[in-house]
Short mmCIF file of C-alpha atoms in Angstrom, two decimals:
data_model
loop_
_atom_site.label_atom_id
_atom_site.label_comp_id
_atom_site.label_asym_id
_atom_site.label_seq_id
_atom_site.Cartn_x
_atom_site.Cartn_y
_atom_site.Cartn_z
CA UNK A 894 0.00 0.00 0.00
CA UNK A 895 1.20 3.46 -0.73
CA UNK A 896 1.84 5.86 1.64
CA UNK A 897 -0.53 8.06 -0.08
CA UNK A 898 -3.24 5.33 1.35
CA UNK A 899 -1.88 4.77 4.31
CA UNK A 900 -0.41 7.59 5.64
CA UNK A 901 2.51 6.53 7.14
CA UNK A 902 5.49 8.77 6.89
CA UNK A 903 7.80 7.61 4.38
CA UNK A 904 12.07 7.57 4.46
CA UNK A 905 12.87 10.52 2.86
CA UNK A 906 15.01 8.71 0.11
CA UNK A 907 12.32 6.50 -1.05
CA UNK A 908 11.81 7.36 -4.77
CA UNK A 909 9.34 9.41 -5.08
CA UNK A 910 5.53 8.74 -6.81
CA UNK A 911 5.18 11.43 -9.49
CA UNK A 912 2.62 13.61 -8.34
CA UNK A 913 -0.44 13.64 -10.51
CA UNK A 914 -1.79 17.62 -11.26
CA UNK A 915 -4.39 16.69 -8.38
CA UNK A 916 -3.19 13.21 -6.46
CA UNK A 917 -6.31 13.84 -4.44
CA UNK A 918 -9.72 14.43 -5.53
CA UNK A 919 -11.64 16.82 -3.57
CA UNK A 920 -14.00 15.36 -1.69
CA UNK A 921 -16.41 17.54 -3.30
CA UNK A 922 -15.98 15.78 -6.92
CA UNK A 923 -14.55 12.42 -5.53
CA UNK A 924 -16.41 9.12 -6.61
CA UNK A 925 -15.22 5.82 -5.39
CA UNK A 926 -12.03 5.47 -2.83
CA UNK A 927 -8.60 3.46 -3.20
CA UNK A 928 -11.18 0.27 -3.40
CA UNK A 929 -12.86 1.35 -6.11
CA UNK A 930 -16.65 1.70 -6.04
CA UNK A 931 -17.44 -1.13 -4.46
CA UNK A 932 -19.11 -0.21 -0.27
CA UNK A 933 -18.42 -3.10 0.98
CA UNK A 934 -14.62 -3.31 0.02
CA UNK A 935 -14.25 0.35 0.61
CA UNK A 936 -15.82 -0.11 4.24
CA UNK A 937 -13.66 -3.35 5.31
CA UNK A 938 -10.51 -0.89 3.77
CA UNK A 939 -11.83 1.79 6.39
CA UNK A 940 -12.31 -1.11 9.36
CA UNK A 941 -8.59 -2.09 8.76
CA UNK A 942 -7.39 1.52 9.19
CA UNK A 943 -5.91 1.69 12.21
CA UNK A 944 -5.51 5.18 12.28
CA UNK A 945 -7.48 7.41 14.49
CA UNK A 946 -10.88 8.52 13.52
CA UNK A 947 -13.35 11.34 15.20
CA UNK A 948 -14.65 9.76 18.44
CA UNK A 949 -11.99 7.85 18.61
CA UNK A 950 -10.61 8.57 22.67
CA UNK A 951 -6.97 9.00 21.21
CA UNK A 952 -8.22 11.38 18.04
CA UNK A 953 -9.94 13.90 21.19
CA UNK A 954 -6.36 13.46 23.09
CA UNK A 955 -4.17 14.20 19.36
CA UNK A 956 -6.83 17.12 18.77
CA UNK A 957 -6.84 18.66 21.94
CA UNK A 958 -2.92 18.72 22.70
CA UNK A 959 -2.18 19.89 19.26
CA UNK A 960 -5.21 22.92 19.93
CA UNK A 961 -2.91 23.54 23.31
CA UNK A 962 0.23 23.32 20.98
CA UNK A 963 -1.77 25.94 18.40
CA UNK A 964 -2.31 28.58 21.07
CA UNK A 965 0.37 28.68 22.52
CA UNK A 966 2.42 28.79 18.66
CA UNK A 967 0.60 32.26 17.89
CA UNK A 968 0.39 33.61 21.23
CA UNK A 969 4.17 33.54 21.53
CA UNK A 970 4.59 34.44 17.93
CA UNK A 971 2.64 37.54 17.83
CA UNK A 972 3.13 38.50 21.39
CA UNK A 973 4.21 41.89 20.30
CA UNK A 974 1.79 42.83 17.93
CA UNK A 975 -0.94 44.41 19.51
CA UNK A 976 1.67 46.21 22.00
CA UNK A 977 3.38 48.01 18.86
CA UNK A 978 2.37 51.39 19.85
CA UNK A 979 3.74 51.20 23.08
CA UNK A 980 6.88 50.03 21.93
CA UNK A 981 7.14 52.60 18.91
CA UNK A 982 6.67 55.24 22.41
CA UNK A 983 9.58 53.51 24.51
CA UNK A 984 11.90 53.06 22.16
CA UNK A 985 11.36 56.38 19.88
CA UNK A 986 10.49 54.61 16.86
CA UNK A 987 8.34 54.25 13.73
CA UNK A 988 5.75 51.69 13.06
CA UNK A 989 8.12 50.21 10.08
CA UNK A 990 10.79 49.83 12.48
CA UNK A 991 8.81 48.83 15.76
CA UNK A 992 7.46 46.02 13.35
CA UNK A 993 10.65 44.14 13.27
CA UNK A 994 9.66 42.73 16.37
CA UNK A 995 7.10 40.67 14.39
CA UNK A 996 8.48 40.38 11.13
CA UNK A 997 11.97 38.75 12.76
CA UNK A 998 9.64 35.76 14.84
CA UNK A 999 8.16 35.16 11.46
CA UNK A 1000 10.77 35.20 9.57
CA UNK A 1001 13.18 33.22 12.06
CA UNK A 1002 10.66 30.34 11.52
CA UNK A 1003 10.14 30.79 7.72
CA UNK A 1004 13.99 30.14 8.01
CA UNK A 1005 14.32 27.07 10.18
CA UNK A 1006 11.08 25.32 9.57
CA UNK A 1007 12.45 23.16 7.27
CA UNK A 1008 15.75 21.81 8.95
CA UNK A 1009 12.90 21.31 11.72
CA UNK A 1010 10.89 18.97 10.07
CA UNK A 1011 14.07 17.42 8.93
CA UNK A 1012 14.47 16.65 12.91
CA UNK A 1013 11.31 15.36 12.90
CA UNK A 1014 11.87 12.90 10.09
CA UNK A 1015 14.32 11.33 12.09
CA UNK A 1016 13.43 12.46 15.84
CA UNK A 1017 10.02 11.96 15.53
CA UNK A 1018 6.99 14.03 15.80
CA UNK A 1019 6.47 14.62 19.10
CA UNK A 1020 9.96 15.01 20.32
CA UNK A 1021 10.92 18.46 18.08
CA UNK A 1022 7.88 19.78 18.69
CA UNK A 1023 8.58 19.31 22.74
CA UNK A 1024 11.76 20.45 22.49
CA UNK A 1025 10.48 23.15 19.99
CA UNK A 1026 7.67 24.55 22.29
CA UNK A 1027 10.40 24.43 25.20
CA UNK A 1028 12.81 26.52 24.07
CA UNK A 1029 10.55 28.99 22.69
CA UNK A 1030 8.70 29.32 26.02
CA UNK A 1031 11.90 29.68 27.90
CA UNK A 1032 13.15 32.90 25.36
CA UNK A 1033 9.58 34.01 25.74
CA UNK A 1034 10.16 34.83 29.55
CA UNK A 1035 13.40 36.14 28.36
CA UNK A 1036 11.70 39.30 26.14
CA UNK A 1037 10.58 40.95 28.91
CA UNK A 1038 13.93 42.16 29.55
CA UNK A 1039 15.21 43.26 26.28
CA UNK A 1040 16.90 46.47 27.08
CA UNK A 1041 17.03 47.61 23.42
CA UNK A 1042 15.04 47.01 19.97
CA UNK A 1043 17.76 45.61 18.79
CA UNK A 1044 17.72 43.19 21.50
CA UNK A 1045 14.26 42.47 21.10
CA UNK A 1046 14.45 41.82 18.05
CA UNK A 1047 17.51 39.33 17.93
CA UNK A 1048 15.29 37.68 20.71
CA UNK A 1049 12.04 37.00 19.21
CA UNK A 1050 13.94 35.73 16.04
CA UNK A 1051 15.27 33.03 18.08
CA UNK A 1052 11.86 31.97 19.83
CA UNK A 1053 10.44 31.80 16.08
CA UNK A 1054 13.00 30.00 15.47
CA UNK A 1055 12.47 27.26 18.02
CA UNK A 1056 8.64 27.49 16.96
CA UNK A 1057 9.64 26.28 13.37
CA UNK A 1058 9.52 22.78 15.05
CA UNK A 1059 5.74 22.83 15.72
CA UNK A 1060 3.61 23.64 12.44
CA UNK A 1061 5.08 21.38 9.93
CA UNK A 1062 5.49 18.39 12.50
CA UNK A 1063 1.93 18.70 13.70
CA UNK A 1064 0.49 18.45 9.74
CA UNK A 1065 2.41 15.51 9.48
CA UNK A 1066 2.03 14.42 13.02
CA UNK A 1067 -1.89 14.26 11.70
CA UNK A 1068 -1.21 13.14 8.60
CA UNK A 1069 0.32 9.85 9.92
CA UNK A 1070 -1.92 9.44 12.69
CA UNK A 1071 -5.61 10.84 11.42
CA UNK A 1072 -7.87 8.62 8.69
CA UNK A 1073 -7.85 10.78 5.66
CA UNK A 1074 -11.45 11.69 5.91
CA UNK A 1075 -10.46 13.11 9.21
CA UNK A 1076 -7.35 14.96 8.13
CA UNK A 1077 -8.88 18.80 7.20
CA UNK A 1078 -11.25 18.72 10.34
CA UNK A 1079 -7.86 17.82 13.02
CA UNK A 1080 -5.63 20.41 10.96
CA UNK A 1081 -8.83 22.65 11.24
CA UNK A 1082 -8.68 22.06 14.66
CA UNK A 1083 -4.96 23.00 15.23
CA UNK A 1084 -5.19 26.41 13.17
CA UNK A 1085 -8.29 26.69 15.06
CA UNK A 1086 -5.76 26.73 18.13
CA UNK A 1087 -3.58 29.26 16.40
CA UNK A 1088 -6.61 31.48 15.96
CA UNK A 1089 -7.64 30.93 19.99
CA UNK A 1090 -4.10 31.84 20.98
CA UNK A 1091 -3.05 34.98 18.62
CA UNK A 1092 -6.71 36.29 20.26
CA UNK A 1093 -6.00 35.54 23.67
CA UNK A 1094 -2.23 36.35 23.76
CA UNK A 1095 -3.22 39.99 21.88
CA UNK A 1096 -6.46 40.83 24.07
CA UNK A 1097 -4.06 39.73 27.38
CA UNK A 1098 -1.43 41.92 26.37
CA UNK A 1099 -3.39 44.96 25.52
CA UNK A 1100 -5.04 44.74 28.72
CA UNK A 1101 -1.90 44.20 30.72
CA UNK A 1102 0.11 46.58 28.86
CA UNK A 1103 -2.68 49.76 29.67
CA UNK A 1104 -2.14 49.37 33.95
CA UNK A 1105 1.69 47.73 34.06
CA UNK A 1106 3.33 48.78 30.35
CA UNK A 1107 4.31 45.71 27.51
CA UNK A 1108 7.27 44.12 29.59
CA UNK A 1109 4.89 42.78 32.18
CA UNK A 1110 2.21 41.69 29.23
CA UNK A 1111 4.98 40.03 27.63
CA UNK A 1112 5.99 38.10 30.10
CA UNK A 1113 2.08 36.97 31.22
CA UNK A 1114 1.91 35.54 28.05
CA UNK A 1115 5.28 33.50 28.22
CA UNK A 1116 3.17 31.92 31.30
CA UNK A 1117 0.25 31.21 29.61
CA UNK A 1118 2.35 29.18 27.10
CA UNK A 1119 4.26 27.55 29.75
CA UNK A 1120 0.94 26.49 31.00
CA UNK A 1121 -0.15 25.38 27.48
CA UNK A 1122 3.24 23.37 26.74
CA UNK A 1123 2.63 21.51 29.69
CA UNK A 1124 -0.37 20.52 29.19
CA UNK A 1125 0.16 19.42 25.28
CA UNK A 1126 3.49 16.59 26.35
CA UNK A 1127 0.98 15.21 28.79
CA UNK A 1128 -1.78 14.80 26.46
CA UNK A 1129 -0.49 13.74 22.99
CA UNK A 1130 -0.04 10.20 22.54
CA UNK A 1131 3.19 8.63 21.18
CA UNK A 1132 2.80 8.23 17.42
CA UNK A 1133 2.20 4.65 16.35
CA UNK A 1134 2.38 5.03 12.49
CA UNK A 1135 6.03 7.00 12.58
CA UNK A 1136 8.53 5.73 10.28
CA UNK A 1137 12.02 7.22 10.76
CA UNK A 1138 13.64 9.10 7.69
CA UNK A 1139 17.36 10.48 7.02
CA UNK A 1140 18.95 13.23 7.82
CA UNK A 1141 21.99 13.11 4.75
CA UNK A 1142 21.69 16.46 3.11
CA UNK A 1143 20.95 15.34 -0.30
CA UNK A 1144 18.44 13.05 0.19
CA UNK A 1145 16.74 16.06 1.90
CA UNK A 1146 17.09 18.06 -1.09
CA UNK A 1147 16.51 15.72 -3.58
CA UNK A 1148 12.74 15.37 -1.67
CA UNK A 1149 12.68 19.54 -1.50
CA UNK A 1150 13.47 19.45 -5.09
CA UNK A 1151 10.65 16.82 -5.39
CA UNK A 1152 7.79 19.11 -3.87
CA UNK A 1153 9.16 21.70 -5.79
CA UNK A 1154 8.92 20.51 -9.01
CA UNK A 1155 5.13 19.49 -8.10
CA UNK A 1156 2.81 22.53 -9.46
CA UNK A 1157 0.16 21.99 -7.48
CA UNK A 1158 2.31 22.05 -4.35
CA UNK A 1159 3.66 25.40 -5.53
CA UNK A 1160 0.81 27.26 -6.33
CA UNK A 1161 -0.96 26.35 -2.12
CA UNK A 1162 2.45 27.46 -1.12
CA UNK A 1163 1.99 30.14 -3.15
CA UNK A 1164 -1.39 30.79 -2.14
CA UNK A 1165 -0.56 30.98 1.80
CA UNK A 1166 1.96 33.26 1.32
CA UNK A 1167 -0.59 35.79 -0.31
CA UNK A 1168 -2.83 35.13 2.13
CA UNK A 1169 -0.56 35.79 4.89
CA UNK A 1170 0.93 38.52 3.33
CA UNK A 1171 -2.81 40.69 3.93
CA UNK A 1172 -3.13 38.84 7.38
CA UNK A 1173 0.17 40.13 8.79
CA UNK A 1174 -0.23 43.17 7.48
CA UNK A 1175 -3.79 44.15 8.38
CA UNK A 1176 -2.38 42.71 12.00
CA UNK A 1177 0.67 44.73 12.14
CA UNK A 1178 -1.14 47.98 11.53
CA UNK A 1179 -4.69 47.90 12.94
CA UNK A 1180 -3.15 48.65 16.55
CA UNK A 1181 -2.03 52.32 15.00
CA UNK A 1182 -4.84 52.89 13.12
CA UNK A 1183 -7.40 52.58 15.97
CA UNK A 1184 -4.93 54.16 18.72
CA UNK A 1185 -4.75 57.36 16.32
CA UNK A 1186 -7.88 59.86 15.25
CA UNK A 1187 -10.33 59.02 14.21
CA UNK A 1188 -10.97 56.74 16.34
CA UNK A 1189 -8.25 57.15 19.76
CA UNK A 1190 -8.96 53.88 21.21
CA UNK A 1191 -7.33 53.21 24.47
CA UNK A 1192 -4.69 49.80 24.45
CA UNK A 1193 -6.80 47.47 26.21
CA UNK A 1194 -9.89 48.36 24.06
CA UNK A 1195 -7.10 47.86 20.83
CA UNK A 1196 -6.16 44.58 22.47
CA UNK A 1197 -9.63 43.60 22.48
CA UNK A 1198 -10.53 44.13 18.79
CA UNK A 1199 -8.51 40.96 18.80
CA UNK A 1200 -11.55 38.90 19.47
CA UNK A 1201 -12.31 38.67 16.45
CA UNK A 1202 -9.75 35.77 15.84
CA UNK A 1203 -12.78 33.98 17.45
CA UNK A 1204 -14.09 34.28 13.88
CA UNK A 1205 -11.05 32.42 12.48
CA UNK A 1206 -11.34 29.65 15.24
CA UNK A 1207 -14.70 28.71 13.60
CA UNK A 1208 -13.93 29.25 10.16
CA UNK A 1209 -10.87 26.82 10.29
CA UNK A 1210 -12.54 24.09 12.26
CA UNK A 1211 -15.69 24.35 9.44
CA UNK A 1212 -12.88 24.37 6.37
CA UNK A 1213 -13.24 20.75 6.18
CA UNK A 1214 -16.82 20.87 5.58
CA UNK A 1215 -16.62 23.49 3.62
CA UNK A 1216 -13.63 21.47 1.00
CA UNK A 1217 -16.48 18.56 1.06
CA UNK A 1218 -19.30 20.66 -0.14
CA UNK A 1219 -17.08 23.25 -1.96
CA UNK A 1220 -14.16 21.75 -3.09
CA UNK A 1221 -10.81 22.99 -2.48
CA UNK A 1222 -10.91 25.44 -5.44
CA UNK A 1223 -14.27 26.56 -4.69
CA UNK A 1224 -13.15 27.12 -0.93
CA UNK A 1225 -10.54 29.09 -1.84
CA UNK A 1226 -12.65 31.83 -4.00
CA UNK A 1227 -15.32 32.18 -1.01
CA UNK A 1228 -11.99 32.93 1.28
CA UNK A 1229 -10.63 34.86 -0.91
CA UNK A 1230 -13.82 36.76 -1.83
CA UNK A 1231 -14.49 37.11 1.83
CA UNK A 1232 -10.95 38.39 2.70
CA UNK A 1233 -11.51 40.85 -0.50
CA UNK A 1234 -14.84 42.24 1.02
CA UNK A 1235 -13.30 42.61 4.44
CA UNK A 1236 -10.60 44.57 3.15
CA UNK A 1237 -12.92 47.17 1.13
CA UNK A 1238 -15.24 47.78 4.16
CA UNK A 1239 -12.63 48.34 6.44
CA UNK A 1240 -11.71 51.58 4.84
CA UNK A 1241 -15.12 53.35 5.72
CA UNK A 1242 -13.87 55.06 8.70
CA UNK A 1243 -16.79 54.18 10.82
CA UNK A 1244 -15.43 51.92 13.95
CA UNK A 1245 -18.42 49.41 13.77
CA UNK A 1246 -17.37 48.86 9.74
CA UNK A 1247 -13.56 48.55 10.44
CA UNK A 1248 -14.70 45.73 12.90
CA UNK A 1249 -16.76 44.01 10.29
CA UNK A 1250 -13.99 44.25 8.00
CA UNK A 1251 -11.98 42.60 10.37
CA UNK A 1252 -14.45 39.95 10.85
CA UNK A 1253 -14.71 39.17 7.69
CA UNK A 1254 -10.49 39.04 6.72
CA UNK A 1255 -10.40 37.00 9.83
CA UNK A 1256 -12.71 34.30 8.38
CA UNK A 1257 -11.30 34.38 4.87
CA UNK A 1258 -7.88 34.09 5.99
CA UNK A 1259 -8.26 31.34 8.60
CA UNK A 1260 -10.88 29.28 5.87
CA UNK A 1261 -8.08 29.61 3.11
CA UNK A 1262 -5.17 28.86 5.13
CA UNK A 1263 -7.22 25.55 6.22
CA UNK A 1264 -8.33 24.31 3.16
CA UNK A 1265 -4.62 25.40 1.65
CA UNK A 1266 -2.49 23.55 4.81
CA UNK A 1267 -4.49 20.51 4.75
CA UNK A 1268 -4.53 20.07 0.55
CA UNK A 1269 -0.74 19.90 1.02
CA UNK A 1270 -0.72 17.32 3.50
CA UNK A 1271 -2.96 15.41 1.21
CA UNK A 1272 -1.17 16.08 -1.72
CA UNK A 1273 2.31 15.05 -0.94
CA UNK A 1274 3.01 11.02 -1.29
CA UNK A 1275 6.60 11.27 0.33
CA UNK A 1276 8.21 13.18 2.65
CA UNK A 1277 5.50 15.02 4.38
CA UNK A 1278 7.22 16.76 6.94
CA UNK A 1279 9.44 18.80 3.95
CA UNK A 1280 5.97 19.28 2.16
CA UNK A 1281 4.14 20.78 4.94
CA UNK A 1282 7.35 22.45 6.04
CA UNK A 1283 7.69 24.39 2.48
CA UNK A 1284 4.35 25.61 2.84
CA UNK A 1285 4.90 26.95 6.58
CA UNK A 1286 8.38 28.71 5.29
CA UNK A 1287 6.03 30.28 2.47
CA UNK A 1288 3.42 30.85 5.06
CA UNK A 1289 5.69 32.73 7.46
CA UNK A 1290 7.63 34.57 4.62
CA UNK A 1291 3.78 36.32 3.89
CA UNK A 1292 3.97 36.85 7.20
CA UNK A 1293 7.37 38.77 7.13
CA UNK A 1294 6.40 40.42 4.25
CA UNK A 1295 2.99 41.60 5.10
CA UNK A 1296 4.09 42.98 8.06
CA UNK A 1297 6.98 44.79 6.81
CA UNK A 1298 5.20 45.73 3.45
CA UNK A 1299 1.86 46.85 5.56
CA UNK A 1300 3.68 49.01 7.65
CA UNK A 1301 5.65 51.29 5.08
CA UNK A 1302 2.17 51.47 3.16
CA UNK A 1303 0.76 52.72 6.13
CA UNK A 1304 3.72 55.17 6.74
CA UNK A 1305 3.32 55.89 3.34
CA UNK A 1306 -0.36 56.15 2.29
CA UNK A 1307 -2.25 55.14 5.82
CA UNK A 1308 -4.76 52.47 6.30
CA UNK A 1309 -5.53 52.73 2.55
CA UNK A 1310 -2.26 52.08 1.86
CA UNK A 1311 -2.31 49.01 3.43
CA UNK A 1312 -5.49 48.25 2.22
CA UNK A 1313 -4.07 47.98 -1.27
CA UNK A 1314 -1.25 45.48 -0.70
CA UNK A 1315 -4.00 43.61 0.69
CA UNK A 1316 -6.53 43.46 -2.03
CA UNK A 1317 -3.09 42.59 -4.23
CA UNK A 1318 -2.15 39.78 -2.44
CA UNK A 1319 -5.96 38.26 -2.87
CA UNK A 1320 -5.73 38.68 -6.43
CA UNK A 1321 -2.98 36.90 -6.20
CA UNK A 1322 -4.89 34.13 -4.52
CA UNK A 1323 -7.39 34.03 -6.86
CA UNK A 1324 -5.27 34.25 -10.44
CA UNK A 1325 -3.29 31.52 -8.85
CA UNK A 1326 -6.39 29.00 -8.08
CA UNK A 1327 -8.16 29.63 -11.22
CA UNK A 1328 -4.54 28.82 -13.21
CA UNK A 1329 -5.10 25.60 -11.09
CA UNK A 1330 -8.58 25.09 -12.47
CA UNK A 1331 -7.85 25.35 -15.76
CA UNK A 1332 -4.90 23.28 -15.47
CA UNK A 1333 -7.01 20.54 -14.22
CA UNK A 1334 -9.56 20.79 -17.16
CA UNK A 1335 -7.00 20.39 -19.06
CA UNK A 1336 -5.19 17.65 -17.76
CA UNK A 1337 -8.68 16.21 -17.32
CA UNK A 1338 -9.59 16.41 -21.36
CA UNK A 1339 -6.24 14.48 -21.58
CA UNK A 1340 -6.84 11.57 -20.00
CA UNK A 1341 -9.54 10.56 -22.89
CA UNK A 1342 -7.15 11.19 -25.49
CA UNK A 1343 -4.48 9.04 -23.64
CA UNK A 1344 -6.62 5.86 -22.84
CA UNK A 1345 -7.11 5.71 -26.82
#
């Protein structure tokens, strides 16, 4: 059985299947399984799966831990964001500059995600992202001390650093041990935990940060993941479907170079780095943009508008019903369509509009990013970890670049400003899935031709 079937992680020099246009079917267009049409094969195929399956004691342990693992990812990872004002005021700087403080986490684990999930290839799963979550807790109570921006910086580069370990390890953590069927609701589930914990860890700061300044907000939050880190070792179970890979350096690129070279791959990557790209910068900004006139919004209420992200937890954990109904092309337009409206309303300056344009980027973004994540995990018949690493680097770099690229707009041209890289990077997202469509048809009105 292949471990497209079975889901087993793969050594990473096995010679690679050659990736169809779409290996999978979406669910939404899918007729028949790997036994064909027949029920009754297809059901004893499901009955010998041992993998876990929803209600399932061990699939509630796997989701839960990797929710705890989720919140505590984005609450350390954006732990500044909300709090950029106040550190713009400490440190006498502008917003572009003040924004390195989230650009270099992102960007430290765009950089290391994939020697990461190398790790995990041969570590295992679990183990980097323990060690992973660890370290970056331990740098997180750290921050709070930073006597400079340069030092601040340097620091939060190294905790995203250590938290390249967790995203890419927990899609293929899932994809090993989660039926298929299961797979988009459990990484739905996990983003849904990235969603909980960039809300939390924003609406905790702001508060904190109005009575006792951003040190001491800082540093509740590296508590609050110390609490969460716990908690995920002693719930997620040891992996039973792990298969240990290599770590030689070119069998590791020779399986990059394989994902690479696999367009559909390269156009989700693509696609979460656009989508990113208007998330991190909407994110970077919004704290100035309310804290300024018209609007002169006190921190806490600024760390607040961060509920929201609720909105994201239940648009990723509904992704995977949206892919079966949808498709993962027609998923994709109603995110980015939704992400698109959100961005135009927003620049009514009216406070209850900016908040439903917020709502509205928030559930585009976390729906795409969903459907996207979990297509790659799907998609890739070797070396999982790499795959679902490539598309957290890409991921992250839209990160990076959104926030970065948001700011100077904003300098630049204000919220509109920022506005407009947005509504280019959906575009983006759109061009890029309907190339994907077409390429499909295509491939599709070639099959005929070829069984002749």
């Amino acid at each position: 059985m292949s471990p497209a079937s079975t889901g087993a992680s793969t050594t990473v020099g096995a010679v690679p299947t050659p990736s169809a246009e779409v290996p999978v079917p979406d669910p939404a267009t899918a007729s028949g399984s790997a036994s064909g049409s027949d029920p009754a094969a297809a059901s004893d195929a499901e009955a010998a799966d041992t993998r876990l399956a929803p209600g399932d004691p061990g699939y509630r342990r796997i989701s839960f831990a990797l929710f705890l693992a989720g919140v505590a990812t984005f609450a350390l990872l954006y732990s500044t964001q909300a709090l950029l004002p106040l550190i713009s005021g400490e440190f006498g700087v502008a917003a572009s500059d003040a924004s390195w403080t989230v650009a270099a986490a992102t960007g430290g684990l765009a950089l290391f995600v994939l020697p990461m999930s190398s790790l995990s290839e041969r570590f295992g799963r679990r183990t980097v992202m323990t060690a992973s979550l660890a370290v970056a807790v331990a740098v997180g109570l750290l921050v709070p001390f930073a006597p400079s921006l340069g030092v601040l910086v340097v620091l939060r580069a190294v905790q995203g650093a250590a938290l390249a370990g967790l995203p890419a390890s927990a899609t293929a953590y899932l994809a090993e041990e989660v039926r298929p069927r299961a797979l988009v609701t459990a990484i739905g589930l996990f983003v849904a935990g990235n969603s909980v914990g960039g809300m939390s860890g924003r609406i905790i700061t702001g508060w904190v940060a109005q009575e006792w300044g951003w040190r001491v907000a800082v540093g509740v939050v590296g508590v609050l993941a110390v609490g969460c880190a716990v908690a995920f070792r002693m719930l997620l179970p040891a992996p039973r479907h792990f298969t240990p890979g290599s770590l030689r350096p070119r069998v590791l690129l020779r399986t990059v170079r394989d994902h690479l070279a696999d367009p559909l791959l390269c156009r989700l990557y693509a696609i979460g780095a656009l989508f990113m790209t208007v998330f991190g910068g909407v994110y970077t900004v919004i704290g100035y943009r309310l804290s300024e006139a018209p609007f002169g919004l006190p921190q806490g209420i600024v760390g607040s508008i961060f509920v929201v992200y609720l909105v994201g937890t239940v648009s990723s954990a509904a992704a995977g019903r949206l892919v079966l109904r949808l498709g993962r092309r027609g998923t994709l337009y109603l995110a980015g369509g939704t992400t698109a409206a959100g961005l135009l309303v927003s620049l009514v300056p009216s406070l209850p509009l900016v908040l439903l344009g917020l709502v509205l980027i928030t559930a585009g973004f976390f729906a795409g990013h969903a459907a996207a994540s979990s297509a790659v995990s799907r998609t890739a018949t070797h070396g999982r970890a790499q795959a679902a690493a490539l598309y957290q680097s890409a991921y992250y770099i839209g990160s990076s670049a959104g926030s970065t690229v948001g700011a100077l707009a904003f300098h630049a041209s204000g919220w509109s400003g920022t506005v407009g890289v947005g509504v280019l990077a959906v575009v983006g997202v759109v061009v890029i899935t309907a190339f994907g469509s077409l390429a499909a048809r295509h491939a599709a009105r070639r099959e005929p031709v070829a069984a002749r």
